[in-house]
PDB file of C-alpha atoms in Angstrom:
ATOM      1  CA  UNK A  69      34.761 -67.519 -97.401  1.00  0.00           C
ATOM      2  CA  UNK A  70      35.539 -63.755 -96.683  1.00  0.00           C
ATOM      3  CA  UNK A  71      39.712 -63.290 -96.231  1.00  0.00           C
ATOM      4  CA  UNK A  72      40.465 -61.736 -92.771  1.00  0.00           C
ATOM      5  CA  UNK A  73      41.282 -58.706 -91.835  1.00  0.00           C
ATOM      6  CA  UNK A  74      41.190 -55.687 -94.570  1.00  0.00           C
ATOM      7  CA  UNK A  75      37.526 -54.515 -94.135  1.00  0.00           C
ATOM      8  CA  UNK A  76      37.760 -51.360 -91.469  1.00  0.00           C
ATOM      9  CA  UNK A  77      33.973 -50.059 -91.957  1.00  0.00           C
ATOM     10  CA  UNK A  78      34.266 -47.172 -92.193  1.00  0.00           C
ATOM     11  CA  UNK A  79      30.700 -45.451 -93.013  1.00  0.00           C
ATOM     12  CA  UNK A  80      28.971 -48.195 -92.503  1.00  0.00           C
ATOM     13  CA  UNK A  81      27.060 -51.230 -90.448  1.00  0.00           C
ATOM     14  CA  UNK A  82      27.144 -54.792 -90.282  1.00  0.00           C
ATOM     15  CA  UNK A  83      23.971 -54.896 -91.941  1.00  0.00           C
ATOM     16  CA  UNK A  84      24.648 -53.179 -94.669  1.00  0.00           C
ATOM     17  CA  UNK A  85      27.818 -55.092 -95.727  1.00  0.00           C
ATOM     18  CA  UNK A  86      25.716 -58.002 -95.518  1.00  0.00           C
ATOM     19  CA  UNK A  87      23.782 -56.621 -97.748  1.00  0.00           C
ATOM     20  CA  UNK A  88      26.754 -55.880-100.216  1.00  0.00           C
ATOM     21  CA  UNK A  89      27.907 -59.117 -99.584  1.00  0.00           C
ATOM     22  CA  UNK A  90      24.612 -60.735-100.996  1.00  0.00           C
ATOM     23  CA  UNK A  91      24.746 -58.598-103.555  1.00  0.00           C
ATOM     24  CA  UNK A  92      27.976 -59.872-104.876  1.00  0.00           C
ATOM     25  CA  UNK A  93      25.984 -63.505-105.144  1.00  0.00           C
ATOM     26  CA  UNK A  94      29.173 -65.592-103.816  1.00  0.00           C
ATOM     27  CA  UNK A  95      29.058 -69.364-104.178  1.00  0.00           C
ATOM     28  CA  UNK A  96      30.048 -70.739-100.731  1.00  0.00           C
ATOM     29  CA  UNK A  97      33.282 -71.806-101.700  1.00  0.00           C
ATOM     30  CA  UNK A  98      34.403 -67.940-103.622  1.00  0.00           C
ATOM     31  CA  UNK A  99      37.250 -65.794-102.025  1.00  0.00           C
ATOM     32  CA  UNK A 100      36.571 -62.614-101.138  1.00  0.00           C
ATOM     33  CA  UNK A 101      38.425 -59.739-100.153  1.00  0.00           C
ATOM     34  CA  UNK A 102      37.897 -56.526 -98.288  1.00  0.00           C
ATOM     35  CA  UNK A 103      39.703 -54.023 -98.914  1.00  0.00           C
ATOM     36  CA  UNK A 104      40.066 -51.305 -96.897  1.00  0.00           C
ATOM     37  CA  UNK A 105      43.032 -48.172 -96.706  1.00  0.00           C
ATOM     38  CA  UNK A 106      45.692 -50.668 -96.092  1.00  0.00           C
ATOM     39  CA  UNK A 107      48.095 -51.987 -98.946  1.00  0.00           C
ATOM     40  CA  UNK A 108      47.482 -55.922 -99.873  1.00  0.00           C
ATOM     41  CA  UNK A 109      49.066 -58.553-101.443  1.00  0.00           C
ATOM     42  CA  UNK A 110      47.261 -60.451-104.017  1.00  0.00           C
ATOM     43  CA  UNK A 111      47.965 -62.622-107.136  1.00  0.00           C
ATOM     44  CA  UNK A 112      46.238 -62.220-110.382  1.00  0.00           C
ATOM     45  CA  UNK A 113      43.257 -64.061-110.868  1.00  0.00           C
ATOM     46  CA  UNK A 114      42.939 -65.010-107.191  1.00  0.00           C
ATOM     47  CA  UNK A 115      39.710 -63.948-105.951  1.00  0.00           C
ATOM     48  CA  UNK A 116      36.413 -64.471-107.455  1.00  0.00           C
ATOM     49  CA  UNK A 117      35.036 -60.894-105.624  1.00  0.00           C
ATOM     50  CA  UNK A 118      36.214 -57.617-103.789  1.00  0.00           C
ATOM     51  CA  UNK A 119      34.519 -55.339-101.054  1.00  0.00           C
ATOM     52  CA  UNK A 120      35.468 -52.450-100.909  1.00  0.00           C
ATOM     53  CA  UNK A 121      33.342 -50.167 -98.581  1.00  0.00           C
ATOM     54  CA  UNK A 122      33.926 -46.117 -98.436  1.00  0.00           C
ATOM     55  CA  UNK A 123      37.903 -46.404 -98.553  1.00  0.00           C
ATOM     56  CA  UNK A 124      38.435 -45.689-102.880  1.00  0.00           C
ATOM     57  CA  UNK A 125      37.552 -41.988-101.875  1.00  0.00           C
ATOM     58  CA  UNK A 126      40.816 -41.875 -99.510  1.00  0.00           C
ATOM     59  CA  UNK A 127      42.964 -43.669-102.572  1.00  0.00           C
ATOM     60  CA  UNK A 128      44.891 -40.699-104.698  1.00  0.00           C
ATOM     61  CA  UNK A 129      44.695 -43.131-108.016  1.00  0.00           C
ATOM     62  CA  UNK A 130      41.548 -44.510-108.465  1.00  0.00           C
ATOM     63  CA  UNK A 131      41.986 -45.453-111.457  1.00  0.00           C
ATOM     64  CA  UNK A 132      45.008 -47.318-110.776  1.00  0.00           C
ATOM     65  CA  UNK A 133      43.124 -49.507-107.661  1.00  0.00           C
ATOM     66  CA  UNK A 134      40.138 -50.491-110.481  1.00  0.00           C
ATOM     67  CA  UNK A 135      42.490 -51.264-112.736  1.00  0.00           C
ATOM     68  CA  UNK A 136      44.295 -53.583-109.753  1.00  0.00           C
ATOM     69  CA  UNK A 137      40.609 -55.057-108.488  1.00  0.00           C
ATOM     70  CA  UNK A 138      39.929 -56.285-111.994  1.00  0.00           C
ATOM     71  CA  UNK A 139      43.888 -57.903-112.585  1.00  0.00           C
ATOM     72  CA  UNK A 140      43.057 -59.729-108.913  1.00  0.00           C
ATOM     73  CA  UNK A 141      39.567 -60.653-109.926  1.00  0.00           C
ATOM     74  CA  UNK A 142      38.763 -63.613-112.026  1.00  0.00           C
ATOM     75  CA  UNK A 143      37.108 -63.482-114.610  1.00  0.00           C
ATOM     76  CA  UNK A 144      33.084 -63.082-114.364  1.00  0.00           C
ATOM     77  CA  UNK A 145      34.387 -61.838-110.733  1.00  0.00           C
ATOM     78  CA  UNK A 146      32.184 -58.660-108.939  1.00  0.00           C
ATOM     79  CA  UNK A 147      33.917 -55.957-107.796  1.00  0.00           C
ATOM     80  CA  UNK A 148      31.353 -53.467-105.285  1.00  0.00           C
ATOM     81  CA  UNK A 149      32.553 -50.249-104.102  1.00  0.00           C
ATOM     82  CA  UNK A 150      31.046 -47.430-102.224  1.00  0.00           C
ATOM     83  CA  UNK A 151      32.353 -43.860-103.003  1.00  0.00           C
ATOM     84  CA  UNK A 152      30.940 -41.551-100.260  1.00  0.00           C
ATOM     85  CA  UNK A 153      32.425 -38.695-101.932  1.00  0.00           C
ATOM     86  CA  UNK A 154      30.416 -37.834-105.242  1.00  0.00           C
ATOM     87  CA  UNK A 155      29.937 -33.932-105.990  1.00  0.00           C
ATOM     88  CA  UNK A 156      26.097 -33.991-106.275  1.00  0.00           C
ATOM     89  CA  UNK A 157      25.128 -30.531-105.565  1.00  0.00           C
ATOM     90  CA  UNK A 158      26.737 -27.422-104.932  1.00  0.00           C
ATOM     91  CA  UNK A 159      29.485 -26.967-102.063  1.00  0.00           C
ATOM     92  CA  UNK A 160      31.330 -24.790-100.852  1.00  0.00           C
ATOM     93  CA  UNK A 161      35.009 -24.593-100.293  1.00  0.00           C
ATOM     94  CA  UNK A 162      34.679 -24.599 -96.473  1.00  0.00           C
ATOM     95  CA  UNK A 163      32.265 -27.519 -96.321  1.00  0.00           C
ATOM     96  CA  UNK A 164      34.634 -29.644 -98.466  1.00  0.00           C
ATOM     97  CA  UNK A 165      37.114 -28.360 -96.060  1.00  0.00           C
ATOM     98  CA  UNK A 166      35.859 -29.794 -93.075  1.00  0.00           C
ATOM     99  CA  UNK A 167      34.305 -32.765 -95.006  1.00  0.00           C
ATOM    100  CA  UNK A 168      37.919 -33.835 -95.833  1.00  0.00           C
ATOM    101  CA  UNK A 169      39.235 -32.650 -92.795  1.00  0.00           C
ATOM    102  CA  UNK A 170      40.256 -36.008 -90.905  1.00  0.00           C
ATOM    103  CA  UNK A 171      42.461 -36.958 -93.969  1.00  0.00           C
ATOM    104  CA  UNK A 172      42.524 -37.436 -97.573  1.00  0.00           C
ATOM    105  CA  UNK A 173      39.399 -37.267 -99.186  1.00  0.00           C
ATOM    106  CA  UNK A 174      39.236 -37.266-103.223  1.00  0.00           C
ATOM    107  CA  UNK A 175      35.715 -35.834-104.715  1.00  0.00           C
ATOM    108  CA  UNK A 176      34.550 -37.030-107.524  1.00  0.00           C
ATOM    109  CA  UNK A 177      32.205 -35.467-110.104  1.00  0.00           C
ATOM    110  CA  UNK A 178      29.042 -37.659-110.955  1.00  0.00           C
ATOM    111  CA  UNK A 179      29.947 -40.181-113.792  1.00  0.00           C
ATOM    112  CA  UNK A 180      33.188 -40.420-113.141  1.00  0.00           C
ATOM    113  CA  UNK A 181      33.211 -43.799-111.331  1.00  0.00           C
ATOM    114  CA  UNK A 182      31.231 -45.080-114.531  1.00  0.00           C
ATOM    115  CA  UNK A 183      34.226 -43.565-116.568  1.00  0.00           C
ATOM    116  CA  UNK A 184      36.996 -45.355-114.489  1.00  0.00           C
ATOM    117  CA  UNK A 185      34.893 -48.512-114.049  1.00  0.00           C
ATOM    118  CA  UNK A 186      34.818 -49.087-118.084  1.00  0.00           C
ATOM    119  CA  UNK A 187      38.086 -48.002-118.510  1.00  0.00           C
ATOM    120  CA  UNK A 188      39.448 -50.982-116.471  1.00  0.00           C
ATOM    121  CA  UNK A 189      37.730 -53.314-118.569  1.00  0.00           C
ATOM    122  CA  UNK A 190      35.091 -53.747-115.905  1.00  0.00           C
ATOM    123  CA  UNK A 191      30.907 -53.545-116.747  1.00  0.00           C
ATOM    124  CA  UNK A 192      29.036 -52.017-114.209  1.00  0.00           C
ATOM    125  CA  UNK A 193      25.843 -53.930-113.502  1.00  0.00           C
ATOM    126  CA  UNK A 194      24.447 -51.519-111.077  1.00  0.00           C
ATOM    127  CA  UNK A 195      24.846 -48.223-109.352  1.00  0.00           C
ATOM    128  CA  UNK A 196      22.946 -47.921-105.738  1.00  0.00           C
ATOM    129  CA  UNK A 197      22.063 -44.739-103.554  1.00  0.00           C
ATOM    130  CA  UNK A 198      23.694 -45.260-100.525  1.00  0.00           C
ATOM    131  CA  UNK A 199      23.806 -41.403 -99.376  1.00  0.00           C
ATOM    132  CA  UNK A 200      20.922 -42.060 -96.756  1.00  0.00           C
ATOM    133  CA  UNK A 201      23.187 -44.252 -94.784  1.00  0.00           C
ATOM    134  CA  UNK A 202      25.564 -42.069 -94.843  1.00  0.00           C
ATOM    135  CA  UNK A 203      23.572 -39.062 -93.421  1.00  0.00           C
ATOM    136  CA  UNK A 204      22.031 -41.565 -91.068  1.00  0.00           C
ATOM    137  CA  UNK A 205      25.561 -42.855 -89.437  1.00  0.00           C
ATOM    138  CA  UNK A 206      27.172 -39.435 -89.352  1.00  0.00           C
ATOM    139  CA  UNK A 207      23.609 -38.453 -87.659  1.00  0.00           C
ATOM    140  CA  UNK A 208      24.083 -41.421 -85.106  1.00  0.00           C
ATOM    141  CA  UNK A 209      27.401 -40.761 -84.744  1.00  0.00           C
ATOM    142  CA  UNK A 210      27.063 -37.602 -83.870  1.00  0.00           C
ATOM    143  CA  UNK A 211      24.711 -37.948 -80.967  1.00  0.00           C
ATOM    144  CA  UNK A 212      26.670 -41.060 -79.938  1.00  0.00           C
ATOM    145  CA  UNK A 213      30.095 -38.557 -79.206  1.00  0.00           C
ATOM    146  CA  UNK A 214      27.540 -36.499 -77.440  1.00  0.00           C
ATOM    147  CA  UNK A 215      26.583 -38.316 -74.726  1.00  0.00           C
ATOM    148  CA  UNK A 216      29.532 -38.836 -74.305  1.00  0.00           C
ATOM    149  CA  UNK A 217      30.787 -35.512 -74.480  1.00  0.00           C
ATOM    150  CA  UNK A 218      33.297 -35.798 -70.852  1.00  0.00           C
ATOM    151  CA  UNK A 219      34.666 -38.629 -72.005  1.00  0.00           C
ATOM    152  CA  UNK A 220      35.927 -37.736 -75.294  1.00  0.00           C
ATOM    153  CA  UNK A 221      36.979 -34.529 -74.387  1.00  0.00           C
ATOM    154  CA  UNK A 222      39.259 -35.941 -72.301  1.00  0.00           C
ATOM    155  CA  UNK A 223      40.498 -38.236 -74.332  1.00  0.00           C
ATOM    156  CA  UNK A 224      40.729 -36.178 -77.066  1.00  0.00           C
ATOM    157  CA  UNK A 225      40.823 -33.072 -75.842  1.00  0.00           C
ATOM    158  CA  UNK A 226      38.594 -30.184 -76.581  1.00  0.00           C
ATOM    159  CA  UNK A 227      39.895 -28.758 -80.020  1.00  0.00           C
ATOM    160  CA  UNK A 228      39.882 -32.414 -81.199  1.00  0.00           C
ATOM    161  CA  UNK A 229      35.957 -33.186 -80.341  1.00  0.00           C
ATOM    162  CA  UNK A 230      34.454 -29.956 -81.129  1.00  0.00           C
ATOM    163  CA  UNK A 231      36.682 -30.837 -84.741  1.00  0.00           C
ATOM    164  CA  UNK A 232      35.235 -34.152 -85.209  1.00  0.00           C
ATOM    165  CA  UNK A 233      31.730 -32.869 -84.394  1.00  0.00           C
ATOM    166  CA  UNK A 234      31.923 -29.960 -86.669  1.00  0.00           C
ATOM    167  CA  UNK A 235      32.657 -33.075 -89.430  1.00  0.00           C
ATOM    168  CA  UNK A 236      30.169 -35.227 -88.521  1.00  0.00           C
ATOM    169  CA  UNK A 237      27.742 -32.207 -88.733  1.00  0.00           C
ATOM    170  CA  UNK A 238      29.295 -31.465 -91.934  1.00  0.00           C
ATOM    171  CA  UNK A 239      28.732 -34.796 -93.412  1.00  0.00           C
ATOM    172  CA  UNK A 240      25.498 -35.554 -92.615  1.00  0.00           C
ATOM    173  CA  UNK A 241      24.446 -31.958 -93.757  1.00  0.00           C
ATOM    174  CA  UNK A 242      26.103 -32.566 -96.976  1.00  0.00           C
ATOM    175  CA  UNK A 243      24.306 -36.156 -97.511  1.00  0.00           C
ATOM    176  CA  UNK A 244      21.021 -35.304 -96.021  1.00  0.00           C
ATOM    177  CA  UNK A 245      20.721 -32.502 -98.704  1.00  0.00           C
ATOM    178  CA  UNK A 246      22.116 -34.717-101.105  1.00  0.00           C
ATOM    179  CA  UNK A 247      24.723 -32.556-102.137  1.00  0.00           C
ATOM    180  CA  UNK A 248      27.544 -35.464-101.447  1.00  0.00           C
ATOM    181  CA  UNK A 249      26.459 -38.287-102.363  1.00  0.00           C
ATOM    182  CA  UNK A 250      27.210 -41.642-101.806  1.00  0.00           C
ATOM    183  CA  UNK A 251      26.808 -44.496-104.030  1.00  0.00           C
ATOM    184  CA  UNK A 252      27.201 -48.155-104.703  1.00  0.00           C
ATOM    185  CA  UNK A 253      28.719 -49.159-107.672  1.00  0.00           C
ATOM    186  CA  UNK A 254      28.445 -53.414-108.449  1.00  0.00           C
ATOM    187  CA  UNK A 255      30.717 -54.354-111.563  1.00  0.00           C
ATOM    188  CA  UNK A 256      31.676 -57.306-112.944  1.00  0.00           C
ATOM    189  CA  UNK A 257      34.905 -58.602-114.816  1.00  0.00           C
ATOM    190  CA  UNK A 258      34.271 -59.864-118.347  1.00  0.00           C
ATOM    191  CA  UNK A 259      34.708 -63.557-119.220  1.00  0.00           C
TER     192      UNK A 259
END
């Protein structure tokens, strides 16, 4: 049964963490938490799997959160994370600008997740492209704010929306081309 409250979905759907969820192969009775941005509290050896979807690229120490994921986990526990925020392709310093503009954002080069994953005693069992979902919800997104364009505007105010735009255009640019990538990474803790 999935703990409350920790998963904020942040470049995602409902489907798609369903799909995550499956692929974590959870026996009915297993304890699973989402994690999100948000600090938790959570004794070792107390949850047989953790979700975490988009949020490790907005931690300054990954490192130190695998290292935490596999102390929480129990053993033969999965661990599946998506990092939405692997350098794929060249960018420039203005488009990682804007990409990272709405708050912290750490980039990572392309096997560094692998690195970080081993070195927390964890074996990765798969690695997923996920960066079409992400071009397709920044996309949708995108036209979403537009039609409602008044609204917004005046909720936000102008510099705000055109801001938020500009990053949504930004990201799916940078996905579409597949110059950010995103990808899920499924790893287990060893018996």
């Amino acid at each position: 049964m999935a703990e409350p409250g920790l998963f904020d979905g942040t470049v995602t759907s409902a489907e798609e963490r369903r799909d995550f969820v499956a692929l974590l192969a959870l026996a009915p009775s297993s304890r699973l938490l989402e994690i999100g941005t948000q600090p938790y509290d959570a004794a070792d050896l107390s949850f047989d799997a953790v979700l975490c979807i988009d949020a490790i690229a907005e931690l300054r120490d990954r490192a130190a959160a695998l290292a935490d994921w596999a102390r929480i986990v129990k053993p033969g526990g999965r661990i599946l994370y998506t990092d939405p925020a692997i350098v794929a392709g060249l960018v420039t310093n203005e488009e990682l600008a804007m990409r990272s503009s709405m708050g912290l954002v750490a980039f990572s080069p392309q096997g560094e997740n692998e690195s970080l994953i081993e070195s927390a005693g964890l074996r990765l069992l798969r690695a997923d492209d996920a960066t079409d979902t992400a071009a397709l919800v920044a996309l949708r997104r995108h036209a979403e704010r537009a039609s409602r364009e008044g609204e917004l505007v005046a909720a936000e105010g102008r510099e705000r929306y055109d801001t938020r735009q500009r990053f949504l255009d930004v990201a799916h640019k940078l996905a579409a081309e597949r110059r950010l990538a995103r990808i899920a990474f499924l790893a287990e803790k060893m018996a």
